PDB file of C-alpha atoms in Angstrom:
ATOM      1  CA  THR A   4       0.000   0.000   0.000  1.00 52.00           C
ATOM      2  CA  ALA A   5       1.010   3.654  -0.301  1.00 56.00           C
ATOM      3  CA  LEU A   6       1.246   3.782   3.488  1.00 58.00           C
ATOM      4  CA  THR A   7       3.899   1.077   3.637  1.00 76.00           C
ATOM      5  CA  ARG A   8       5.686   1.705   0.304  1.00 82.00           C
ATOM      6  CA  GLU A   9       5.912   5.482   0.145  1.00 86.00           C
ATOM      7  CA  LYS A  10       7.007   8.095   2.713  1.00 88.00           C
ATOM      8  CA  THR A  11       6.722   5.833   5.766  1.00 88.00           C
ATOM      9  CA  PHE A  12       9.007   3.262   4.159  1.00 90.00           C
ATOM     10  CA  TYR A  13      11.408   6.024   3.116  1.00 89.00           C
ATOM     11  CA  LEU A  14      11.560   7.393   6.678  1.00 91.00           C
ATOM     12  CA  LEU A  15      12.174   3.864   7.968  1.00 90.00           C
ATOM     13  CA  GLN A  16      15.087   3.578   5.528  1.00 91.00           C
ATOM     14  CA  ARG A  17      16.501   6.879   6.838  1.00 93.00           C
ATOM     15  CA  ALA A  18      16.257   5.496  10.392  1.00 95.00           C
ATOM     16  CA  PHE A  19      18.168   2.392   9.244  1.00 93.00           C
ATOM     17  CA  GLN A  20      20.899   4.660   7.835  1.00 94.00           C
ATOM     18  CA  LYS A  21      21.253   6.566  11.100  1.00 96.00           C
ATOM     19  CA  LYS A  22      21.468   3.391  13.193  1.00 96.00           C
ATOM     20  CA  LEU A  23      23.953   1.747  10.810  1.00 96.00           C
ATOM     21  CA  ARG A  24      26.269   4.771  10.981  1.00 96.00           C
ATOM     22  CA  SER A  25      25.997   4.684  14.781  1.00 97.00           C
ATOM     23  CA  TYR A  26      26.850   0.986  14.827  1.00 97.00           C
ATOM     24  CA  ALA A  27      29.918   1.570  12.617  1.00 97.00           C
ATOM     25  CA  ALA A  28      31.049   4.172  15.179  1.00 97.00           C
ATOM     26  CA  VAL A  29      30.466   1.670  18.022  1.00 97.00           C
ATOM     27  CA  LEU A  30      32.667  -0.869  16.221  1.00 97.00           C
ATOM     28  CA  GLU A  31      35.399   1.727  15.644  1.00 97.00           C
ATOM     29  CA  ARG A  32      35.453   2.509  19.371  1.00 96.00           C
ATOM     30  CA  LYS A  33      36.384  -1.134  19.995  1.00 96.00           C
ATOM     31  CA  LEU A  34      39.814  -0.359  18.480  1.00 96.00           C
ATOM     32  CA  PRO A  35      42.692   0.829  20.706  1.00 94.00           C
ATOM     33  CA  GLY A  36      43.699   4.486  20.643  1.00 89.00           C
ATOM     34  CA  THR A  37      46.947   5.768  19.152  1.00 88.00           C
ATOM     35  CA  VAL A  38      50.252   6.198  20.958  1.00 84.00           C
ATOM     36  CA  GLY A  39      52.359   9.110  19.791  1.00 73.00           C
ATOM     37  CA  GLY A  40      51.018  11.713  17.410  1.00 65.00           C
ATOM     38  CA  GLY A  41      51.204  13.105  13.899  1.00 63.00           C
ATOM     39  CA  GLN A  42      52.903  10.943  11.309  1.00 65.00           C
ATOM     40  CA  ASN A  43      54.423   8.814  14.071  1.00 69.00           C
ATOM     41  CA  ALA A  44      51.033   7.795  15.470  1.00 77.00           C
ATOM     42  CA  ALA A  45      50.967   4.073  16.156  1.00 91.00           C
ATOM     43  CA  TYR A  46      48.727   1.541  17.903  1.00 93.00           C
ATOM     44  CA  ARG A  47      49.626  -0.638  20.838  1.00 94.00           C
ATOM     45  CA  ILE A  48      47.396  -3.713  21.113  1.00 95.00           C
ATOM     46  CA  PRO A  49      47.035  -5.201  24.624  1.00 93.00           C
ATOM     47  CA  GLN A  50      47.720  -8.934  24.753  1.00 92.00           C
ATOM     48  CA  GLY A  51      44.753 -10.845  23.375  1.00 91.00           C
ATOM     49  CA  GLU A  52      42.980  -7.760  22.024  1.00 95.00           C
ATOM     50  CA  GLU A  53      43.926  -8.710  18.454  1.00 96.00           C
ATOM     51  CA  ILE A  54      40.994 -11.153  18.718  1.00 96.00           C
ATOM     52  CA  THR A  55      38.580  -8.250  19.319  1.00 97.00           C
ATOM     53  CA  ILE A  56      40.010  -6.373  16.325  1.00 98.00           C
ATOM     54  CA  CYS A  57      39.551  -9.452  14.134  1.00 97.00           C
ATOM     55  CA  HIS A  58      35.926  -9.716  15.279  1.00 97.00           C
ATOM     56  CA  VAL A  59      35.446  -6.054  14.323  1.00 98.00           C
ATOM     57  CA  ILE A  60      36.777  -6.789  10.814  1.00 98.00           C
ATOM     58  CA  ASP A  61      34.529  -9.821  10.444  1.00 96.00           C
ATOM     59  CA  THR A  62      31.480  -7.909  11.691  1.00 97.00           C
ATOM     60  CA  CYS A  63      32.186  -4.951   9.396  1.00 97.00           C
ATOM     61  CA  GLU A  64      32.413  -7.226   6.377  1.00 96.00           C
ATOM     62  CA  TYR A  65      29.060  -8.804   7.250  1.00 96.00           C
ATOM     63  CA  CYS A  66      27.465  -5.385   7.784  1.00 96.00           C
ATOM     64  CA  ALA A  67      28.846  -3.922   4.542  1.00 95.00           C
ATOM     65  CA  ASP A  68      27.469  -6.884   2.580  1.00 94.00           C
ATOM     66  CA  THR A  69      24.133  -6.688   4.407  1.00 94.00           C
ATOM     67  CA  VAL A  70      23.800  -2.942   3.787  1.00 95.00           C
ATOM     68  CA  GLU A  71      24.261  -3.475   0.062  1.00 92.00           C
ATOM     69  CA  ALA A  72      21.611  -6.208   0.020  1.00 94.00           C
ATOM     70  CA  LEU A  73      19.280  -4.056   2.155  1.00 93.00           C
ATOM     71  CA  GLU A  74      19.659  -1.119  -0.240  1.00 92.00           C
ATOM     72  CA  ASP A  75      18.720  -3.323  -3.211  1.00 92.00           C
ATOM     73  CA  LEU A  76      15.734  -4.754  -1.329  1.00 92.00           C
ATOM     74  CA  ILE A  77      14.390  -1.338  -0.298  1.00 91.00           C
ATOM     75  CA  ARG A  78      14.861   0.115  -3.771  1.00 91.00           C
ATOM     76  CA  ASP A  79      12.980  -2.837  -5.223  1.00 91.00           C
ATOM     77  CA  LYS A  80      10.033  -2.511  -2.809  1.00 90.00           C
ATOM     78  CA  ILE A  81       9.671   1.270  -2.301  1.00 87.00           C
ATOM     79  CA  GLY A  82       7.407   3.501  -4.363  1.00 87.00           C
ATOM     80  CA  ASP A  83       8.766   4.785  -7.687  1.00 88.00           C
ATOM     81  CA  LYS A  84       9.158   8.420  -6.630  1.00 88.00           C
ATOM     82  CA  TYR A  85      11.536   7.385  -3.804  1.00 88.00           C
ATOM     83  CA  LYS A  86      13.660   4.861  -5.683  1.00 90.00           C
ATOM     84  CA  GLU A  87      16.300   7.394  -6.768  1.00 89.00           C
ATOM     85  CA  LYS A  88      16.668   8.648  -3.183  1.00 91.00           C
ATOM     86  CA  ILE A  89      17.746   5.258  -1.857  1.00 91.00           C
ATOM     87  CA  ASP A  90      21.505   5.350  -1.465  1.00 91.00           C
ATOM     88  CA  MET A  91      23.243   3.587   1.415  1.00 93.00           C
ATOM     89  CA  GLY A  92      26.737   3.920  -0.022  1.00 94.00           C
ATOM     90  CA  GLU A  93      27.801   6.157   2.869  1.00 95.00           C
ATOM     91  CA  GLU A  94      26.768   3.528   5.401  1.00 95.00           C
ATOM     92  CA  GLN A  95      28.514   0.756   3.486  1.00 95.00           C
ATOM     93  CA  GLY A  96      31.594   3.001   3.246  1.00 95.00           C
ATOM     94  CA  ALA A  97      31.536   3.584   7.014  1.00 97.00           C
ATOM     95  CA  PHE A  98      31.919  -0.136   7.677  1.00 97.00           C
ATOM     96  CA  GLN A  99      34.611  -0.450   4.987  1.00 96.00           C
ATOM     97  CA  ASP A 100      36.534   2.456   6.567  1.00 97.00           C
ATOM     98  CA  VAL A 101      36.458   0.740   9.972  1.00 98.00           C
ATOM     99  CA  THR A 102      37.730  -2.456   8.308  1.00 97.00           C
ATOM    100  CA  ALA A 103      40.633  -0.590   6.685  1.00 96.00           C
ATOM    101  CA  LYS A 104      41.488   1.111   9.985  1.00 96.00           C
ATOM    102  CA  SER A 105      41.318  -2.234  11.815  1.00 97.00           C
ATOM    103  CA  ILE A 106      43.888  -3.743   9.449  1.00 97.00           C
ATOM    104  CA  ARG A 107      46.165  -0.720   9.996  1.00 95.00           C
ATOM    105  CA  VAL A 108      45.780  -1.206  13.749  1.00 96.00           C
ATOM    106  CA  LEU A 109      46.710  -4.901  13.496  1.00 97.00           C
ATOM    107  CA  VAL A 110      49.801  -4.087  11.410  1.00 97.00           C
ATOM    108  CA  SER A 111      50.923  -1.262  13.681  1.00 96.00           C
ATOM    109  CA  GLY A 112      50.169  -3.249  16.838  1.00 96.00           C
ATOM    110  CA  LEU A 113      52.237  -6.222  15.698  1.00 97.00           C
ATOM    111  CA  GLU A 114      55.096  -3.936  14.733  1.00 96.00           C
ATOM    112  CA  GLN A 115      54.933  -2.275  18.163  1.00 95.00           C
ATOM    113  CA  ARG A 116      55.388  -5.697  19.771  1.00 96.00           C
ATOM    114  CA  LEU A 117      58.662  -6.007  17.862  1.00 97.00           C
ATOM    115  CA  ASP A 118      60.089  -2.868  19.473  1.00 96.00           C
ATOM    116  CA  ALA A 119      62.145  -4.846  22.021  1.00 96.00           C
ATOM    117  CA  PRO A 120      63.976  -7.105  19.517  1.00 97.00           C
ATOM    118  CA  LEU A 121      64.596  -4.120  17.218  1.00 97.00           C
ATOM    119  CA  LYS A 122      66.092  -2.223  20.151  1.00 97.00           C
ATOM    120  CA  GLU A 123      68.279  -5.260  20.856  1.00 96.00           C
ATOM    121  CA  ILE A 124      69.770  -4.832  17.368  1.00 96.00           C
ATOM    122  CA  SER A 125      70.506  -1.164  18.082  1.00 96.00           C
ATOM    123  CA  ARG A 126      72.074  -1.940  21.500  1.00 96.00           C
ATOM    124  CA  THR A 127      74.424  -4.623  20.153  1.00 94.00           C
ATOM    125  CA  ASN A 128      77.967  -3.437  19.413  1.00 94.00           C
ATOM    126  CA  TRP A 129      78.291  -4.791  15.878  1.00 95.00           C
ATOM    127  CA  SER A 130      81.606  -2.989  15.333  1.00 93.00           C
ATOM    128  CA  THR A 131      83.415  -5.428  17.651  1.00 92.00           C
ATOM    129  CA  PHE A 132      81.445  -8.502  16.599  1.00 90.00           C
ATOM    130  CA  ASP A 133      83.988 -11.183  15.695  1.00 87.00           C
ATOM    131  CA  MET A 134      82.279 -14.595  15.652  1.00 87.00           C
ATOM    132  CA  VAL A 135      79.372 -15.740  13.489  1.00 89.00           C
ATOM    133  CA  GLY A 136      77.129 -18.258  15.231  1.00 86.00           C
ATOM    134  CA  GLU A 137      73.504 -19.301  15.077  1.00 90.00           C
ATOM    135  CA  GLU A 138      70.819 -16.694  14.461  1.00 91.00           C
ATOM    136  CA  SER A 139      70.785 -13.870  17.032  1.00 94.00           C
ATOM    137  CA  SER A 140      68.434 -13.966  20.023  1.00 95.00           C
ATOM    138  CA  TYR A 141      66.386 -11.054  18.639  1.00 96.00           C
ATOM    139  CA  VAL A 142      65.459 -13.234  15.637  1.00 97.00           C
ATOM    140  CA  ARG A 143      63.990 -15.902  17.890  1.00 96.00           C
ATOM    141  CA  SER A 144      62.053 -13.199  19.775  1.00 96.00           C
ATOM    142  CA  MET A 145      60.590 -11.976  16.492  1.00 97.00           C
ATOM    143  CA  HIS A 146      59.539 -15.480  15.477  1.00 96.00           C
ATOM    144  CA  LEU A 147      57.871 -16.064  18.864  1.00 96.00           C
ATOM    145  CA  THR A 148      56.040 -12.729  18.622  1.00 96.00           C
ATOM    146  CA  VAL A 149      54.911 -12.821  14.990  1.00 96.00           C
ATOM    147  CA  HIS A 150      53.889 -16.469  14.595  1.00 95.00           C
ATOM    148  CA  PRO A 151      50.995 -16.715  17.111  1.00 95.00           C
ATOM    149  CA  VAL A 152      49.513 -13.331  16.151  1.00 96.00           C
ATOM    150  CA  VAL A 153      49.522 -14.107  12.423  1.00 96.00           C
ATOM    151  CA  VAL A 154      48.026 -17.566  12.991  1.00 95.00           C
ATOM    152  CA  GLN A 155      45.264 -16.027  15.134  1.00 95.00           C
ATOM    153  CA  VAL A 156      44.497 -13.337  12.563  1.00 96.00           C
ATOM    154  CA  ARG A 157      44.449 -15.887   9.738  1.00 95.00           C
ATOM    155  CA  GLU A 158      41.880 -17.983  11.561  1.00 95.00           C
ATOM    156  CA  LEU A 159      39.560 -15.077  12.392  1.00 96.00           C
ATOM    157  CA  ILE A 160      39.326 -12.755   9.373  1.00 96.00           C
ATOM    158  CA  PRO A 161      38.302 -13.310   5.733  1.00 94.00           C
ATOM    159  CA  SER A 162      41.147 -14.381   3.429  1.00 93.00           C
ATOM    160  CA  SER A 163      41.124 -11.190   1.313  1.00 93.00           C
ATOM    161  CA  TYR A 164      41.653  -9.045   4.418  1.00 96.00           C
ATOM    162  CA  PHE A 165      44.288 -11.434   5.727  1.00 96.00           C
ATOM    163  CA  ARG A 166      46.243 -11.034   2.468  1.00 96.00           C
ATOM    164  CA  SER A 167      46.027  -7.261   2.870  1.00 96.00           C
ATOM    165  CA  PHE A 168      47.281  -7.566   6.463  1.00 97.00           C
ATOM    166  CA  CYS A 169      50.266  -9.695   5.322  1.00 97.00           C
ATOM    167  CA  ASP A 170      51.137  -7.291   2.486  1.00 97.00           C
ATOM    168  CA  LYS A 171      51.032  -4.227   4.715  1.00 97.00           C
ATOM    169  CA  PHE A 172      52.910  -5.817   7.613  1.00 97.00           C
ATOM    170  CA  ALA A 173      55.690  -7.215   5.399  1.00 97.00           C
ATOM    171  CA  LEU A 174      56.208  -3.843   3.683  1.00 97.00           C
ATOM    172  CA  THR A 175      56.107  -1.849   6.914  1.00 96.00           C
ATOM    173  CA  PHE A 176      58.372  -4.226   8.819  1.00 97.00           C
ATOM    174  CA  ALA A 177      60.960  -4.515   5.998  1.00 97.00           C
ATOM    175  CA  SER A 178      61.205  -0.724   5.926  1.00 96.00           C
ATOM    176  CA  THR A 179      61.570  -0.513   9.734  1.00 96.00           C
ATOM    177  CA  TYR A 180      64.175  -3.293   9.751  1.00 97.00           C
ATOM    178  CA  TYR A 181      66.205  -1.524   7.053  1.00 97.00           C
ATOM    179  CA  ARG A 182      66.083   1.788   8.947  1.00 96.00           C
ATOM    180  CA  THR A 183      67.198   0.015  12.141  1.00 97.00           C
ATOM    181  CA  LEU A 184      70.209  -1.533  10.394  1.00 97.00           C
ATOM    182  CA  VAL A 185      71.353   1.635   8.606  1.00 95.00           C
ATOM    183  CA  GLY A 186      70.967   3.472  11.918  1.00 95.00           C
ATOM    184  CA  LEU A 187      73.794   1.419  13.457  1.00 95.00           C
ATOM    185  CA  LYS A 188      77.114   3.169  13.984  1.00 92.00           C
ATOM    186  CA  ARG A 189      79.474   0.628  12.481  1.00 95.00           C
ATOM    187  CA  ILE A 190      79.351  -3.052  11.507  1.00 96.00           C
ATOM    188  CA  SER A 191      82.398  -5.328  11.381  1.00 94.00           C
ATOM    189  CA  GLU A 192      82.833  -7.882   8.598  1.00 93.00           C
ATOM    190  CA  ALA A 193      81.798 -10.687  10.976  1.00 94.00           C
ATOM    191  CA  GLY A 194      78.876  -8.514  12.072  1.00 95.00           C
ATOM    192  CA  THR A 195      77.628  -8.257   8.491  1.00 95.00           C
ATOM    193  CA  GLN A 196      77.833 -12.058   8.134  1.00 96.00           C
ATOM    194  CA  GLN A 197      75.850 -12.547  11.340  1.00 96.00           C
ATOM    195  CA  LEU A 198      73.244  -9.989  10.272  1.00 97.00           C
ATOM    196  CA  LEU A 199      72.938 -11.634   6.836  1.00 97.00           C
ATOM    197  CA  LEU A 200      72.204 -14.914   8.620  1.00 96.00           C
ATOM    198  CA  ASP A 201      69.584 -13.131  10.743  1.00 97.00           C
ATOM    199  CA  VAL A 202      68.071 -11.408   7.708  1.00 97.00           C
ATOM    200  CA  TYR A 203      67.695 -14.741   5.918  1.00 96.00           C
ATOM    201  CA  SER A 204      65.799 -16.204   8.885  1.00 96.00           C
ATOM    202  CA  ILE A 205      63.481 -13.206   9.154  1.00 97.00           C
ATOM    203  CA  LYS A 206      62.885 -13.139   5.392  1.00 97.00           C
ATOM    204  CA  THR A 207      61.980 -16.846   5.536  1.00 95.00           C
ATOM    205  CA  LEU A 208      59.455 -16.086   8.291  1.00 96.00           C
ATOM    206  CA  LEU A 209      57.879 -13.267   6.292  1.00 96.00           C
ATOM    207  CA  LEU A 210      57.721 -15.370   3.125  1.00 96.00           C
ATOM    208  CA  LYS A 211      55.638 -17.922   5.065  1.00 95.00           C
ATOM    209  CA  LEU A 212      53.381 -15.297   6.639  1.00 95.00           C
ATOM    210  CA  PRO A 213      50.320 -15.907   4.401  1.00 95.00           C
ATOM    211  CA  VAL A 214      50.414 -19.671   5.092  1.00 93.00           C
ATOM    212  CA  LEU A 215      51.530 -19.818   8.734  1.00 88.00           C
ATOM    213  CA  GLU A 216      49.671 -22.303  10.914  1.00 84.00           C
ATOM    214  CA  ALA A 217      49.396 -23.166  14.565  1.00 73.00           C
ATOM    215  CA  GLU A 218      52.028 -25.668  15.593  1.00 64.00           C
ATOM    216  CA  LYS A 219      50.532 -29.095  16.295  1.00 57.00           C
ATOM    217  CA  LYS A 220      50.503 -30.327  19.870  1.00 51.00           C
ATOM    218  CA  THR A 221      52.715 -33.340  20.473  1.00 44.00           C
ATOM    219  CA  SER A 222      51.625 -36.241  22.673  1.00 41.00           C
ATOM    220  CA  SER A 223      53.657 -36.818  25.815  1.00 42.00           C
ATOM    221  CA  ALA A 224      53.898 -40.548  24.994  1.00 42.00           C
ATOM    222  CA  GLY A 225      56.895 -40.684  22.685  1.00 42.00           C
ATOM    223  CA  GLY A 226      57.547 -37.096  23.334  1.00 42.00           C
ATOM    224  CA  GLY A 227      61.189 -36.412  22.678  1.00 42.00           C
ATOM    225  CA  GLY A 228      62.490 -33.310  20.985  1.00 42.00           C
ATOM    226  CA  GLY A 229      62.776 -35.235  17.724  1.00 42.00           C
ATOM    227  CA  THR A 230      59.009 -35.786  17.633  1.00 39.00           C
ATOM    228  CA  GLN A 231      58.418 -32.100  18.205  1.00 41.00           C
ATOM    229  CA  ARG A 232      60.766 -31.145  15.401  1.00 37.00           C
ATOM    230  CA  HIS A 233      59.062 -33.642  13.105  1.00 38.00           C
ATOM    231  CA  HIS A 234      55.676 -32.079  13.805  1.00 38.00           C
ATOM    232  CA  HIS A 235      57.039 -28.560  13.366  1.00 39.00           C
ATOM    233  CA  HIS A 236      58.399 -29.338   9.888  1.00 37.00           C
ATOM    234  CA  ALA A 237      55.241 -31.225   8.959  1.00 36.00           C
ATOM    235  CA  ASN A 238      53.336 -27.985   9.441  1.00 38.00           C
ATOM    236  CA  ILE A 239      55.095 -26.412   6.494  1.00 35.00           C
ATOM    237  CA  ASN A 240      53.258 -28.701   4.068  1.00 36.00           C
ATOM    238  CA  THR A 241      50.034 -29.412   5.992  1.00 35.00           C
ATOM    239  CA  ASN A 242      47.322 -26.790   6.140  1.00 38.00           C
ATOM    240  CA  LEU A 243      44.836 -27.354   8.949  1.00 34.00           C
ATOM    241  CA  SER A 244      42.308 -24.932   7.439  1.00 37.00           C
ATOM    242  CA  GLY A 245      42.427 -26.552   4.025  1.00 40.00           C
ATOM    243  CA  GLY A 246      43.801 -23.454   2.235  1.00 50.00           C
ATOM    244  CA  SER A 247      46.878 -23.051   0.089  1.00 60.00           C
ATOM    245  CA  THR A 248      50.263 -23.871   1.599  1.00 74.00           C
ATOM    246  CA  ILE A 249      52.065 -21.686  -0.956  1.00 85.00           C
ATOM    247  CA  ALA A 250      52.212 -17.909  -0.506  1.00 88.00           C
ATOM    248  CA  PRO A 251      50.853 -15.816  -3.418  1.00 91.00           C
ATOM    249  CA  ALA A 252      53.480 -15.169  -6.110  1.00 94.00           C
ATOM    250  CA  MET A 253      53.037 -11.372  -5.953  1.00 95.00           C
ATOM    251  CA  TYR A 254      53.549 -11.422  -2.193  1.00 96.00           C
ATOM    252  CA  THR A 255      56.711 -13.542  -2.515  1.00 96.00           C
ATOM    253  CA  LYS A 256      58.058 -11.189  -5.186  1.00 96.00           C
ATOM    254  CA  MET A 257      57.384  -8.152  -2.989  1.00 96.00           C
ATOM    255  CA  VAL A 258      59.107  -9.625   0.096  1.00 97.00           C
ATOM    256  CA  ASN A 259      62.126 -10.741  -1.939  1.00 97.00           C
ATOM    257  CA  LYS A 260      62.417  -7.267  -3.461  1.00 95.00           C
ATOM    258  CA  GLU A 261      62.246  -5.501  -0.085  1.00 96.00           C
ATOM    259  CA  PHE A 262      64.771  -7.852   1.520  1.00 97.00           C
ATOM    260  CA  ARG A 263      67.136  -7.755  -1.455  1.00 96.00           C
ATOM    261  CA  LYS A 264      67.900  -4.129  -0.563  1.00 95.00           C
ATOM    262  CA  ILE A 265      68.735  -5.132   3.026  1.00 97.00           C
ATOM    263  CA  GLU A 266      70.887  -8.069   1.889  1.00 97.00           C
ATOM    264  CA  VAL A 267      72.784  -6.044  -0.721  1.00 96.00           C
ATOM    265  CA  MET A 268      73.408  -3.240   1.775  1.00 96.00           C
ATOM    266  CA  LEU A 269      74.952  -5.703   4.267  1.00 97.00           C
ATOM    267  CA  LYS A 270      77.034  -7.407   1.563  1.00 96.00           C
ATOM    268  CA  LEU A 271      78.399  -4.014   0.501  1.00 96.00           C
ATOM    269  CA  VAL A 272      79.223  -3.102   4.112  1.00 96.00           C
ATOM    270  CA  GLY A 273      81.119  -6.405   4.426  1.00 95.00           C
ATOM    271  CA  SER A 274      82.912  -6.075   1.075  1.00 94.00           C
ATOM    272  CA  PRO A 275      86.614  -5.096   0.671  1.00 94.00           C
ATOM    273  CA  LYS A 276      87.082  -1.331   0.486  1.00 93.00           C
ATOM    274  CA  ASP A 277      88.879  -1.442  -2.879  1.00 92.00           C
ATOM    275  CA  MET A 278      85.953  -3.322  -4.468  1.00 94.00           C
ATOM    276  CA  LEU A 279      83.161  -1.290  -2.870  1.00 95.00           C
ATOM    277  CA  ILE A 280      82.536   1.248  -5.659  1.00 94.00           C
ATOM    278  CA  ASP A 281      82.376  -1.369  -8.421  1.00 94.00           C
ATOM    279  CA  MET A 282      80.157  -3.615  -6.302  1.00 95.00           C
ATOM    280  CA  PHE A 283      77.867  -0.689  -5.460  1.00 94.00           C
ATOM    281  CA  ARG A 284      77.462   0.175  -9.146  1.00 91.00           C
ATOM    282  CA  ALA A 285      76.723  -3.456  -9.994  1.00 92.00           C
ATOM    283  CA  GLN A 286      74.331  -4.299  -7.164  1.00 91.00           C
ATOM    284  CA  TRP A 287      72.627  -1.121  -5.931  1.00 90.00           C
ATOM    285  CA  ASP A 288      69.641   0.523  -7.601  1.00 83.00           C
ATOM    286  CA  CYS A 289      71.477   3.266  -9.471  1.00 74.00           C
ATOM    287  CA  SER A 290      68.374   4.334 -11.392  1.00 74.00           C
ATOM    288  CA  MET A 291      67.448   6.634  -8.482  1.00 73.00           C
ATOM    289  CA  ASP A 292      68.464  10.285  -8.512  1.00 77.00           C
ATOM    290  CA  THR A 293      72.109  10.989  -7.733  1.00 83.00           C
ATOM    291  CA  GLY A 294      71.278  12.722  -4.447  1.00 84.00           C
ATOM    292  CA  ALA A 295      69.589   9.602  -3.042  1.00 86.00           C
ATOM    293  CA  MET A 296      72.406   7.445  -4.421  1.00 87.00           C
ATOM    294  CA  ALA A 297      75.000   9.662  -2.694  1.00 89.00           C
ATOM    295  CA  TYR A 298      73.070   9.342   0.575  1.00 91.00           C
ATOM    296  CA  ASP A 299      72.889   5.540   0.371  1.00 92.00           C
ATOM    297  CA  PHE A 300      76.549   5.206  -0.582  1.00 93.00           C
ATOM    298  CA  THR A 301      77.610   7.492   2.272  1.00 94.00           C
ATOM    299  CA  THR A 302      75.493   5.439   4.700  1.00 95.00           C
ATOM    300  CA  ILE A 303      77.389   2.311   3.608  1.00 96.00           C
ATOM    301  CA  LEU A 304      80.730   4.130   4.037  1.00 96.00           C
ATOM    302  CA  MET A 305      79.721   5.102   7.592  1.00 96.00           C
ATOM    303  CA  LEU A 306      78.685   1.547   8.440  1.00 96.00           C
ATOM    304  CA  LYS A 307      82.016   0.263   7.098  1.00 95.00           C
ATOM    305  CA  GLY A 308      83.834   2.719   9.354  1.00 94.00           C
ATOM    306  CA  ILE A 309      85.571   4.524   6.471  1.00 94.00           C
ATOM    307  CA  PRO A 310      86.808   7.929   7.724  1.00 94.00           C
ATOM    308  CA  ARG A 311      84.705  10.939   6.665  1.00 92.00           C
ATOM    309  CA  ALA A 312      87.775  12.534   5.096  1.00 93.00           C
ATOM    310  CA  GLU A 313      87.704   9.845   2.391  1.00 93.00           C
ATOM    311  CA  HIS A 314      84.009  10.119   1.579  1.00 93.00           C
ATOM    312  CA  ALA A 315      84.194  13.003  -0.910  1.00 91.00           C
ATOM    313  CA  SER A 316      86.875  11.361  -3.054  1.00 92.00           C
ATOM    314  CA  MET A 317      85.010   8.039  -3.112  1.00 93.00           C
ATOM    315  CA  LEU A 318      81.751   9.778  -4.042  1.00 91.00           C
ATOM    316  CA  GLU A 319      83.617  11.555  -6.860  1.00 91.00           C
ATOM    317  CA  ILE A 320      84.894   8.230  -8.223  1.00 91.00           C
ATOM    318  CA  LEU A 321      81.330   6.917  -8.033  1.00 90.00           C
ATOM    319  CA  GLY A 322      80.257   9.913 -10.096  1.00 88.00           C
ATOM    320  CA  VAL A 323      78.135  11.841  -7.591  1.00 83.00           C
ATOM    321  CA  GLU A 324      78.773  14.917  -5.476  1.00 75.00           C
ATOM    322  CA  ALA A 325      78.431  15.044  -1.703  1.00 69.00           C
ATOM    323  CA  GLY A 326      76.557  18.353  -2.092  1.00 65.00           C
ATOM    324  CA  GLU A 327      73.779  16.594  -4.034  1.00 66.00           C
ATOM    325  CA  MET A 328      72.928  14.315  -1.121  1.00 64.00           C
ATOM    326  CA  THR A 329      69.235  13.770  -0.300  1.00 67.00           C
ATOM    327  CA  THR A 330      67.529  11.151   1.862  1.00 66.00           C
ATOM    328  CA  GLY A 331      67.966   7.694   0.337  1.00 58.00           C
ATOM    329  CA  GLY A 332      65.292   5.469  -1.141  1.00 54.00           C
TER     330      GLY A 332
END
């Protein structure tokens, strides 16, 4: 009837819009607040709260899909003169915005939990490092921090959002890791070898990020360490959720590209001084502007411990001027 399909129905639709926007705001308030401010604003997630954030993402996806279906239903049923006024795109967008923010919060929160191992890198005196051993303790800390969070997130949010989370975290972390390493004062040759070993382990972890799984529990009945190791390696090829056990090719390519810069930088720092310029030309991205190239090359000279007095002449041989220097890429 006109009573149910005309203005009354339209006003009901407007009430739906108001309540949906309010609910999106309620969901957003479930997220933790920022620490720091401006461009350095970050999120610290209390232990276990990543589960709440995942539930927010899942709920927002359901609501966004439902809003779209509701809009179609109302437009189909309402009187002709109101059909063009039915637009719930803003409400759908509100839920999508909360989803996007939630993923940023998860990425930032996980990175914040890696503050301690990153600070361990900065506190280590790599200039006097003289013996390469197993991977450094900070690497193990990173594995123990990242693995359970990623497994939890994978289990709780839709696969498309999980892929986005992995992409963003890998990019953000690789950049932070690089900045941490180039922020060191000096690295000995043995130090570069140790850090290359560490980098390989961390890169391997990140490459597995999209397919990480919970480690299987071992029974106490035959339970030696060998059994535990067997189960741990079995996880690499066995997917409990039935999904792919191979990370997406584009993701693998991106991680390899980001870590190649870190690996090449360390290899250059550990290279013989008389071969450095030729190796830099051959291995570094010299397609960037000369100012950024001068900055990166100077950073490597500093990490090698080459006296500042020699920098200008080495930059000249490379073909760039110290005066052109801008922040590196």
